[in-house]
Coordinates of C-alpha atoms in Angstrom, one line a residue:
M1 CA 7.2 -6.2 19.5
N2 CA 3.8 -6.6 16.4
V3 CA 3.8 -3.9 14.7
N4 CA 0.5 -3.7 13.8
S5 CA -0.3 -3.3 17.8
V6 CA 1.7 -0.8 18.1
R7 CA 0.5 1.2 14.7
V8 CA -3.3 1.3 16.6
F9 CA -2.3 1.9 19.4
L10 CA -0.7 4.6 18.0
E11 CA -4.1 5.5 16.2
V12 CA -5.8 5.2 19.1
A13 CA -3.7 7.4 21.3
E14 CA -3.9 10.1 18.8
A15 CA -7.7 10.1 17.8
G16 CA -8.8 9.7 21.7
S17 CA -11.0 6.7 20.6
L18 CA -12.0 3.6 20.1
N19 CA -15.2 4.3 18.2
K20 CA -13.5 6.4 16.5
V21 CA -10.9 4.1 15.2
A22 CA -12.8 1.1 14.5
A23 CA -14.8 2.8 12.2
R24 CA -12.0 4.5 9.6
R25 CA -10.6 0.6 10.4
Q26 CA -14.0 -0.4 9.3
T27 CA -14.1 -3.2 12.0
A28 CA -15.8 -3.8 15.9
Q29 CA -15.0 -1.5 18.8
S30 CA -14.9 -4.5 20.8
H31 CA -12.1 -6.1 18.3
I32 CA -9.7 -2.4 18.8
S33 CA -10.2 -2.8 22.9
R34 CA -9.1 -6.6 22.5
Q35 CA -6.0 -5.6 20.6
I36 CA -5.6 -2.6 23.1
A37 CA -5.5 -4.7 26.1
D38 CA -3.6 -7.9 25.0
F39 CA -1.0 -4.7 23.8
E40 CA -1.0 -3.5 27.5
N41 CA 0.0 -6.7 28.6
D42 CA 3.0 -6.9 27.0
C43 CA 3.3 -3.8 27.8
G44 CA 3.2 -4.6 31.5
G45 CA 0.5 -2.4 32.6
L46 CA -2.2 0.1 32.0
L47 CA -1.6 2.7 28.5
F48 CA -4.9 3.8 28.1
R49 CA -7.7 5.6 30.9
R50 CA -11.0 5.6 30.0
T51 CA -13.4 8.9 30.1
G52 CA -16.9 9.8 28.9
R53 CA -15.8 11.4 26.0
G54 CA -12.8 8.9 24.6
V55 CA -9.6 7.7 25.7
V56 CA -6.4 9.7 27.3
L57 CA -2.7 8.2 28.2
T58 CA -1.8 6.8 31.4
E59 CA 1.8 8.0 32.2
L60 CA 3.5 5.1 30.6
G61 CA 1.7 5.7 27.9
E62 CA 2.5 9.2 27.6
R63 CA 6.2 7.6 27.7
A64 CA 5.0 4.4 25.4
F65 CA 3.8 6.8 22.8
A66 CA 6.8 8.7 22.7
R67 CA 9.3 6.2 21.8
L68 CA 6.8 4.1 19.6
R69 CA 6.4 6.8 17.0
P70 CA 9.9 7.0 16.1
W71 CA 10.2 3.7 16.1
L72 CA 7.3 2.6 13.9
Q73 CA 8.3 5.8 11.7
E74 CA 11.7 3.8 11.6
T75 CA 10.5 0.1 11.2
E76 CA 8.7 1.1 7.5
R77 CA 11.3 3.6 6.2
L78 CA 14.3 0.6 6.7
G79 CA 11.7 -1.9 5.0
E80 CA 9.9 0.6 2.0
E81 CA 14.2 1.2 1.5
L82 CA 14.7 -2.6 1.4
R83 CA 11.9 -2.5 -1.4
A84 CA 13.0 0.5 -2.8
E85 CA 16.6 -1.1 -3.7
S86 CA 14.8 -3.9 -4.7
G87 CA 13.0 -1.1 -7.2
Q88 CA 9.4 -1.0 -5.7
V89 CA 8.9 2.0 -3.9
L90 CA 6.0 1.1 -1.9
G91 CA 4.4 2.2 1.8
E92 CA 2.3 4.8 3.6
V93 CA 2.8 8.9 3.0
R94 CA 0.8 10.6 5.1
V95 CA 0.3 14.4 3.7
G96 CA -1.7 17.1 5.4
I97 CA -2.7 20.5 3.1
I98 CA -4.8 23.7 3.8
P99 CA -8.4 22.8 2.4
S100 CA -7.6 25.6 -0.2
A101 CA -5.3 23.7 -1.6
A102 CA -7.0 19.9 -1.3
H103 CA -8.6 20.4 -4.9
P104 CA -7.5 19.7 -7.0
L105 CA -3.4 18.5 -6.1
M106 CA -5.2 16.2 -4.8
T107 CA -6.7 14.6 -7.0
S108 CA -4.3 14.9 -9.4
L109 CA -1.4 13.8 -7.0
F110 CA -3.7 10.4 -6.3
E111 CA -3.9 9.8 -10.2
H112 CA -0.2 10.8 -10.9
L113 CA 1.2 8.3 -7.9
R114 CA -1.2 5.5 -9.8
S115 CA -0.3 5.8 -12.9
H116 CA 3.0 5.7 -12.2
H117 CA 3.9 4.3 -8.6
P118 CA 0.6 2.1 -7.8
G119 CA 2.3 0.8 -4.3
I120 CA 2.7 4.3 -3.1
R121 CA -0.8 4.9 -1.1
L122 CA -2.0 8.4 0.7
S123 CA -3.3 9.5 3.5
I124 CA -4.4 12.7 3.3
A125 CA -5.3 15.2 6.1
E126 CA -6.7 19.1 6.1
G127 CA -6.2 21.3 8.6
Q128 CA -5.8 24.8 9.2
G129 CA -1.9 26.0 9.1
T130 CA -0.8 26.3 13.0
E131 CA -2.7 22.6 13.1
L132 CA -0.9 21.5 10.5
D133 CA 2.6 22.7 12.0
A134 CA 1.8 20.6 14.9
M135 CA 0.8 17.9 13.2
L136 CA 4.4 17.7 11.3
D137 CA 6.7 18.0 14.6
G138 CA 4.5 15.6 15.8
G139 CA 4.7 13.0 13.5
A140 CA 1.3 12.8 12.6
V141 CA 1.6 13.5 8.5
D142 CA 4.9 13.2 6.5
M143 CA 5.0 16.9 4.7
A144 CA 2.2 19.8 4.9
I145 CA 1.3 22.3 2.1
L146 CA 0.8 25.5 3.5
F147 CA 0.1 28.9 3.0
R148 CA 3.0 31.3 4.3
F149 CA 2.6 35.2 4.2
H150 CA 6.8 35.1 4.1
R151 CA 8.9 33.2 1.9
P152 CA 10.3 30.1 3.5
S153 CA 13.9 30.2 4.4
G154 CA 14.4 27.4 6.6
G155 CA 15.5 23.6 4.3
D156 CA 12.9 22.2 5.8
E157 CA 10.1 24.1 3.8
R158 CA 10.2 24.6 -0.1
L159 CA 8.3 27.4 -2.0
L160 CA 6.5 25.6 -5.0
C161 CA 4.7 29.1 -6.3
V162 CA 3.2 32.9 -4.6
A163 CA -0.1 32.7 -5.2
H164 CA -2.0 36.1 -5.7
T165 CA -5.3 36.7 -4.8
Y166 CA -8.1 37.8 -6.9
L167 CA -12.0 39.0 -6.6
V168 CA -14.1 36.4 -7.5
S169 CA -18.1 36.7 -8.9
A170 CA -20.4 35.2 -11.1
P171 CA -19.7 35.5 -15.6
G172 CA -20.5 39.0 -16.2
D173 CA -20.0 40.7 -13.8
E174 CA -18.2 44.1 -15.1
L175 CA -15.8 44.1 -11.8
T176 CA -14.4 41.2 -12.3
L177 CA -14.2 42.4 -15.8
K178 CA -11.0 43.9 -15.1
P179 CA -7.5 42.1 -15.2
T180 CA -6.5 44.0 -12.1
L181 CA -9.0 45.9 -9.1
D182 CA -7.6 47.5 -5.9
F183 CA -8.8 46.5 -3.0
S184 CA -9.8 50.0 -1.8
R185 CA -12.9 48.5 -4.9
L186 CA -13.8 45.9 -2.1
E187 CA -15.6 48.6 0.0
G188 CA -19.2 47.8 -0.1
L189 CA -19.5 45.5 -1.8
Q190 CA -21.1 42.3 -0.6
L191 CA -19.2 39.1 0.3
V192 CA -18.9 35.1 1.4
L193 CA -16.1 35.0 4.0
P194 CA -14.2 32.8 6.2
R195 CA -15.7 31.8 9.1
R196 CA -13.4 33.3 11.9
P197 CA -11.0 32.0 13.3
S198 CA -9.2 32.6 10.5
H199 CA -5.8 33.8 9.8
W200 CA -7.1 34.8 6.3
R201 CA -9.4 36.0 7.0
N202 CA -7.2 37.7 9.6
A203 CA -5.1 39.2 7.1
L204 CA -8.4 40.1 4.6
E205 CA -9.9 42.2 7.3
E206 CA -6.7 43.8 8.7
T207 CA -5.7 45.3 4.7
A208 CA -9.1 46.7 4.7
R209 CA -8.9 48.4 8.1
S210 CA -6.0 49.7 6.7
L211 CA -6.9 51.4 4.1
A212 CA -10.0 53.3 6.1
F213 CA -13.3 50.6 5.2
K214 CA -14.6 47.5 6.8
L215 CA -15.0 44.6 4.6
E216 CA -19.5 43.3 4.6
A217 CA -19.2 39.7 5.4
V218 CA -23.2 38.7 4.3
A219 CA -22.6 34.8 4.1
E220 CA -19.9 32.8 5.8
A221 CA -18.6 29.6 4.7
D222 CA -15.6 27.6 5.3
S223 CA -16.3 25.5 2.6
L224 CA -14.7 26.8 -0.7
T225 CA -17.0 25.0 -2.7
V226 CA -19.9 26.2 -0.7
Q227 CA -18.6 29.5 -1.1
K228 CA -17.7 29.1 -5.0
E229 CA -21.2 28.5 -5.5
L230 CA -23.1 30.8 -3.5
V231 CA -21.2 33.4 -6.5
T232 CA -22.3 31.4 -9.1
R233 CA -25.4 31.3 -8.1
T234 CA -25.6 35.3 -6.7
P235 CA -25.8 38.0 -8.5
Q236 CA -22.9 41.0 -7.0
L237 CA -22.4 38.8 -3.9
Y238 CA -18.3 37.8 -4.2
S239 CA -15.7 36.0 -2.8
I240 CA -11.2 36.6 -2.2
L241 CA -9.7 33.2 -2.9
G242 CA -6.6 31.7 -4.9
P243 CA -5.6 31.1 -7.8
F244 CA -5.7 27.3 -7.4
S245 CA -9.2 26.9 -5.7
V246 CA -10.7 28.8 -9.0
M247 CA -8.7 27.0 -11.6
A248 CA -11.1 24.4 -12.4
E249 CA -14.1 26.9 -12.6
L250 CA -12.3 30.0 -14.3
Q251 CA -11.3 27.5 -16.8
A252 CA -15.5 26.2 -17.4
G253 CA -16.2 29.6 -17.2
R254 CA -18.3 29.3 -14.4
L255 CA -16.9 31.9 -12.3
Q256 CA -14.8 35.0 -13.6
A257 CA -11.7 36.7 -11.3
S258 CA -9.4 39.5 -11.2
R259 CA -6.7 40.1 -9.2
L260 CA -6.6 42.7 -6.0
V261 CA -3.8 45.0 -6.0
R262 CA -2.4 47.7 -3.5
P263 CA -1.8 45.8 -1.7
D264 CA -0.9 42.4 -3.8
L265 CA -2.0 39.9 -1.3
T266 CA 0.7 37.0 -2.3
R267 CA 1.4 33.9 -0.1
H268 CA 3.7 31.7 -0.7
V269 CA 2.8 27.9 -0.8
T270 CA 5.1 25.9 0.6
L271 CA 6.0 22.4 1.0
A272 CA 7.1 21.4 4.7
L273 CA 9.2 18.6 5.6
P274 CA 9.8 17.4 9.1
K275 CA 12.2 18.9 10.9
H276 CA 14.3 16.3 12.4
G277 CA 14.1 12.3 10.9
K278 CA 14.7 10.7 7.3
Q279 CA 12.7 11.1 4.5
S280 CA 10.7 7.2 3.0
P281 CA 11.5 6.2 -0.8
A282 CA 7.8 6.8 -0.7
S283 CA 7.7 10.0 0.5
R284 CA 10.6 11.3 -1.6
V285 CA 9.2 10.6 -4.8
V286 CA 5.2 11.9 -3.3
A287 CA 7.4 15.4 -2.8
E288 CA 8.7 15.3 -6.1
A289 CA 5.4 14.4 -8.2
I290 CA 4.2 17.7 -5.9
E291 CA 6.2 19.9 -7.1
Q292 CA 6.5 19.4 -10.6
L293 CA 2.6 19.3 -9.9
V294 CA 2.6 23.0 -8.9
E295 CA 5.0 24.1 -11.3
S296 CA 2.5 22.7 -14.7
W297 CA -0.3 24.4 -12.7
G298 CA 2.0 27.2 -13.1
H299 CA 2.5 27.3 -16.7
Q300 CA -1.8 26.7 -16.6
L301 CA -2.7 29.6 -14.9
A302 CA -0.4 32.1 -16.5
G303 CA -2.2 31.0 -20.7
P304 CA -5.6 32.5 -21.5
A305 CA -6.8 28.6 -21.2
A306 CA -7.1 30.1 -17.5
G307 CA -9.0 33.1 -17.7
L308 CA -5.9 34.9 -16.1
A309 CA -3.7 35.9 -18.8
G310 CA -1.8 39.0 -18.2
R311 CA -3.1 39.0 -14.7

């Protein structure tokens, strides 16, 4: 069975669209369509049913998808293991990550791999927690970086660090000059918060309700970049963020932050691995690199250069 044909079939099945796969591969849609038609001939029947919105798997396609994904993963792992035995770590590693942890972690990870393991290719997918859990369970990613409200207990999920929560403002704001700030002080503040539905937004609003007040969101934005730019440019506008998403701005003096306490909203940053199946050599290298990077950032966040000393 042709590995590339299987890979194209799986990409189309996951995307639900020939056009999306063609755009991703920078080729014509007709070329992808021909590859699928040839693969359907090899399989002896139709694998997709065309709809007005794209394609969906037929019954034969569902059976093929369920059997070919683990086959492809095992085939790729075997090739990577053979190459690793020759002294080269090669292959693609698919990492799922929540947007608030994507930068600068993925940038630093890419730079590290390019210097030390240039044969490893990163494929990065952003998503929310439940979406990433589903991608990991379905084999769409090899690992996922998640925020959990509870410390992980299973062997398939490693604790990377514990992240506190900060009220973030423009430099010079009197409120965030203090090292810590009671959560109740958020009452009446003008905030920019993520849009609903959002587990993080729900957690923040439930905490405020437990203290008998309501958060005042004067702007909503899913993009962390938009949230931070609004806060930077608007006096007395605040956001509630984790340390990694504002580390660069705090070091550059573009933002100011105070850690929220009473209650101290801590989240556990974890590296989740597949519950079933063996990691490839390339995946093991990437997992180790992620753990090392987060550990080094923990030291930075504890230092005065990060603007969070003693917080």
